[in-house]
Amino acid sequence: MRSQKERFIPFSSSFSLTDIPARKGSYLLIFFLSRTTIFFKQTKRLIAEGWYCYCGSARGNGGLRSRLSRHISVFKTAHWHIDLLTPQASFVAICLYERLTPFLECLLSQGLIHFYGLRAPLPGFGSTDCQKKCISHLLYTPNELDWEKISTKIIEKI
């Protein structure tokens, strides 16, 4: 059963940033990308078409709302790796985990790889400062998944 501190928020016509709390926590940002090219680590990289999941945390001022509003903003200067992809993204959902569990974004990333077979398309993406040495905090699958179910089950498995 989903707790009050875990929420799945689909992007829809009724989506509002006020749906996202200003508290600290971790999140999964789910989005679809058409085939595109980015520059990552000074190299031109081809990004395959498919569904992507970015595992992140928001521990600063403004918490989850501030961090996620930046991610979904189209007009921004690239500061984090994810900023290279989000301007082209079709957002699907956000999974919120209002917990201060240390390294939860790492556990989520590792669990999605282990239990659901997601792949790391760009090693080091979003995880260059990761203390758990995750291969990546950006994961990929060519197939659409039941993200709402996964967002609940993954927390039970890790």
Tab-separated table of C-alpha atoms in Angstrom:
chain	number	residue	atom	x	y	z
A	1	MET	CA	0.000	0.000	0.000
A	2	ARG	CA	1.272	3.447	-0.919
A	3	SER	CA	2.070	5.740	2.000
A	4	GLN	CA	1.326	9.466	2.091
A	5	LYS	CA	5.022	10.058	1.536
A	6	GLU	CA	5.037	8.277	-1.827
A	7	ARG	CA	3.066	9.624	-4.740
A	8	PHE	CA	2.706	8.947	-8.425
A	9	ILE	CA	1.770	12.064	-10.367
A	10	PRO	CA	1.014	11.595	-14.073
A	11	PHE	CA	1.483	14.518	-16.425
A	12	SER	CA	-1.948	15.404	-17.698
A	13	SER	CA	-3.980	18.444	-18.591
A	14	SER	CA	-4.699	18.942	-14.877
A	15	PHE	CA	-1.035	18.730	-13.784
A	16	SER	CA	0.154	21.644	-11.668
A	17	LEU	CA	3.440	22.329	-9.927
A	18	THR	CA	1.426	22.859	-6.758
A	19	ASP	CA	0.838	19.071	-6.849
A	20	ILE	CA	4.506	18.710	-5.921
A	21	PRO	CA	5.410	19.415	-2.283
A	22	ALA	CA	8.158	21.854	-1.358
A	23	ARG	CA	9.602	19.266	1.039
A	24	LYS	CA	12.879	17.392	0.611
A	25	GLY	CA	12.989	13.917	-0.860
A	26	SER	CA	13.833	11.781	-3.868
A	27	TYR	CA	12.063	11.290	-7.168
A	28	LEU	CA	11.829	9.440	-10.443
A	29	LEU	CA	11.218	11.661	-13.450
A	30	ILE	CA	9.696	9.569	-16.237
A	31	PHE	CA	9.767	10.859	-19.799
A	32	PHE	CA	9.761	9.796	-23.430
A	33	LEU	CA	12.396	10.907	-25.915
A	34	SER	CA	12.435	10.633	-29.659
A	35	ARG	CA	15.813	9.804	-31.127
A	36	THR	CA	18.085	12.783	-30.504
A	37	THR	CA	21.719	13.773	-30.226
A	38	ILE	CA	23.362	15.473	-27.251
A	39	PHE	CA	26.880	16.427	-26.258
A	40	PHE	CA	27.887	14.592	-23.085
A	41	LYS	CA	31.412	14.443	-21.688
A	42	GLN	CA	32.666	16.396	-24.715
A	43	THR	CA	31.376	13.698	-27.071
A	44	LYS	CA	28.450	13.643	-29.451
A	45	ARG	CA	26.034	10.926	-28.231
A	46	LEU	CA	23.008	9.468	-29.959
A	47	ILE	CA	20.037	8.974	-27.635
A	48	ALA	CA	17.712	6.136	-28.618
A	49	GLU	CA	13.971	6.617	-28.820
A	50	GLY	CA	12.211	5.257	-25.765
A	51	TRP	CA	11.214	5.772	-22.157
A	52	TYR	CA	13.662	7.249	-19.694
A	53	CYS	CA	13.720	7.413	-15.936
A	54	TYR	CA	15.918	9.882	-14.088
A	55	CYS	CA	16.520	9.099	-10.408
A	56	GLY	CA	17.216	12.227	-8.395
A	57	SER	CA	17.045	13.900	-5.035
A	58	ALA	CA	16.043	17.330	-3.813
A	59	ARG	CA	17.577	18.298	-0.504
A	60	GLY	CA	17.985	22.030	-1.033
A	61	ASN	CA	15.722	25.037	-0.608
A	62	GLY	CA	12.327	24.552	-2.204
A	63	GLY	CA	12.691	20.765	-2.087
A	64	LEU	CA	10.986	18.590	-4.665
A	65	ARG	CA	8.849	21.366	-6.156
A	66	SER	CA	11.827	23.594	-6.877
A	67	ARG	CA	13.984	20.836	-8.349
A	68	LEU	CA	11.256	19.332	-10.517
A	69	SER	CA	9.976	22.674	-11.752
A	70	ARG	CA	13.491	23.330	-13.027
A	71	HIS	CA	13.632	19.937	-14.715
A	72	ILE	CA	10.366	20.428	-16.575
A	73	SER	CA	11.212	23.990	-17.607
A	74	VAL	CA	12.156	24.234	-21.276
A	75	PHE	CA	14.158	27.444	-21.038
A	76	LYS	CA	17.169	27.075	-18.770
A	77	THR	CA	20.931	27.046	-18.830
A	78	ALA	CA	22.303	23.512	-18.612
A	79	HIS	CA	23.562	23.038	-15.057
A	80	TRP	CA	22.967	19.325	-14.448
A	81	HIS	CA	23.294	16.466	-16.940
A	82	ILE	CA	19.507	16.028	-17.041
A	83	ASP	CA	19.238	19.584	-18.396
A	84	LEU	CA	20.660	18.253	-21.679
A	85	LEU	CA	17.597	16.037	-22.221
A	86	THR	CA	14.571	17.672	-20.626
A	87	PRO	CA	14.008	20.378	-23.264
A	88	GLN	CA	13.224	17.589	-25.792
A	89	ALA	CA	11.335	15.368	-23.319
A	90	SER	CA	7.681	14.416	-23.347
A	91	PHE	CA	7.052	14.066	-19.632
A	92	VAL	CA	5.013	11.050	-18.512
A	93	ALA	CA	5.016	11.093	-14.707
A	94	ILE	CA	6.817	11.944	-11.506
A	95	CYS	CA	7.170	9.467	-8.659
A	96	LEU	CA	7.810	11.248	-5.361
A	97	TYR	CA	9.395	9.772	-2.268
A	98	GLU	CA	9.207	12.254	0.598
A	99	ARG	CA	11.852	10.498	2.624
A	100	LEU	CA	15.273	11.584	3.721
A	101	THR	CA	16.679	8.089	3.271
A	102	PRO	CA	20.362	8.513	2.431
A	103	PHE	CA	21.179	7.607	-1.164
A	104	LEU	CA	17.565	6.717	-1.999
A	105	GLU	CA	18.078	7.842	-5.596
A	106	CYS	CA	20.964	5.341	-5.819
A	107	LEU	CA	18.866	2.528	-4.379
A	108	LEU	CA	16.080	3.368	-6.832
A	109	SER	CA	18.484	3.376	-9.782
A	110	GLN	CA	20.120	0.098	-8.764
A	111	GLY	CA	16.728	-1.506	-8.071
A	112	LEU	CA	15.290	-0.469	-11.439
A	113	ILE	CA	18.273	-2.030	-13.184
A	114	HIS	CA	18.220	-5.213	-11.098
A	115	PHE	CA	14.480	-5.879	-10.782
A	116	TYR	CA	13.064	-4.341	-13.970
A	117	GLY	CA	15.909	-4.642	-16.470
A	118	LEU	CA	16.270	-0.946	-17.218
A	119	ARG	CA	19.584	-0.039	-18.814
A	120	ALA	CA	22.052	2.778	-18.294
A	121	PRO	CA	22.376	4.381	-21.745
A	122	LEU	CA	25.041	6.908	-20.713
A	123	PRO	CA	27.400	5.696	-17.974
A	124	GLY	CA	28.075	8.490	-15.496
A	125	PHE	CA	24.982	10.485	-16.464
A	126	GLY	CA	23.661	12.204	-13.335
A	127	SER	CA	25.958	10.173	-11.118
A	128	THR	CA	29.404	11.741	-11.424
A	129	ASP	CA	29.360	12.699	-7.733
A	130	CYS	CA	27.527	9.557	-6.606
A	131	GLN	CA	28.986	8.126	-3.406
A	132	LYS	CA	27.456	4.697	-4.136
A	133	LYS	CA	29.293	4.564	-7.489
A	134	CYS	CA	26.107	4.047	-9.524
A	135	ILE	CA	26.691	3.426	-13.200
A	136	SER	CA	24.079	6.091	-13.993
A	137	HIS	CA	21.033	7.827	-12.571
A	138	LEU	CA	19.507	7.941	-16.059
A	139	LEU	CA	17.875	4.694	-17.109
A	140	TYR	CA	16.280	3.579	-20.360
A	141	THR	CA	13.807	1.054	-21.679
A	142	PRO	CA	12.542	0.729	-25.255
A	143	ASN	CA	9.174	-0.497	-23.953
A	144	GLU	CA	6.434	1.394	-22.173
A	145	LEU	CA	6.066	0.167	-18.594
A	146	ASP	CA	3.440	0.463	-15.872
A	147	TRP	CA	5.333	3.214	-14.075
A	148	GLU	CA	2.697	3.649	-11.389
A	149	LYS	CA	2.984	0.004	-10.363
A	150	ILE	CA	6.772	0.082	-10.569
A	151	SER	CA	6.958	3.241	-8.434
A	152	THR	CA	5.194	1.387	-5.612
A	153	LYS	CA	6.871	-2.005	-6.020
A	154	ILE	CA	10.420	-0.686	-6.277
A	155	ILE	CA	10.256	0.880	-2.821
A	156	GLU	CA	9.107	-2.474	-1.396
A	157	LYS	CA	11.979	-4.320	-3.068
A	158	ILE	CA	14.841	-2.065	-2.097
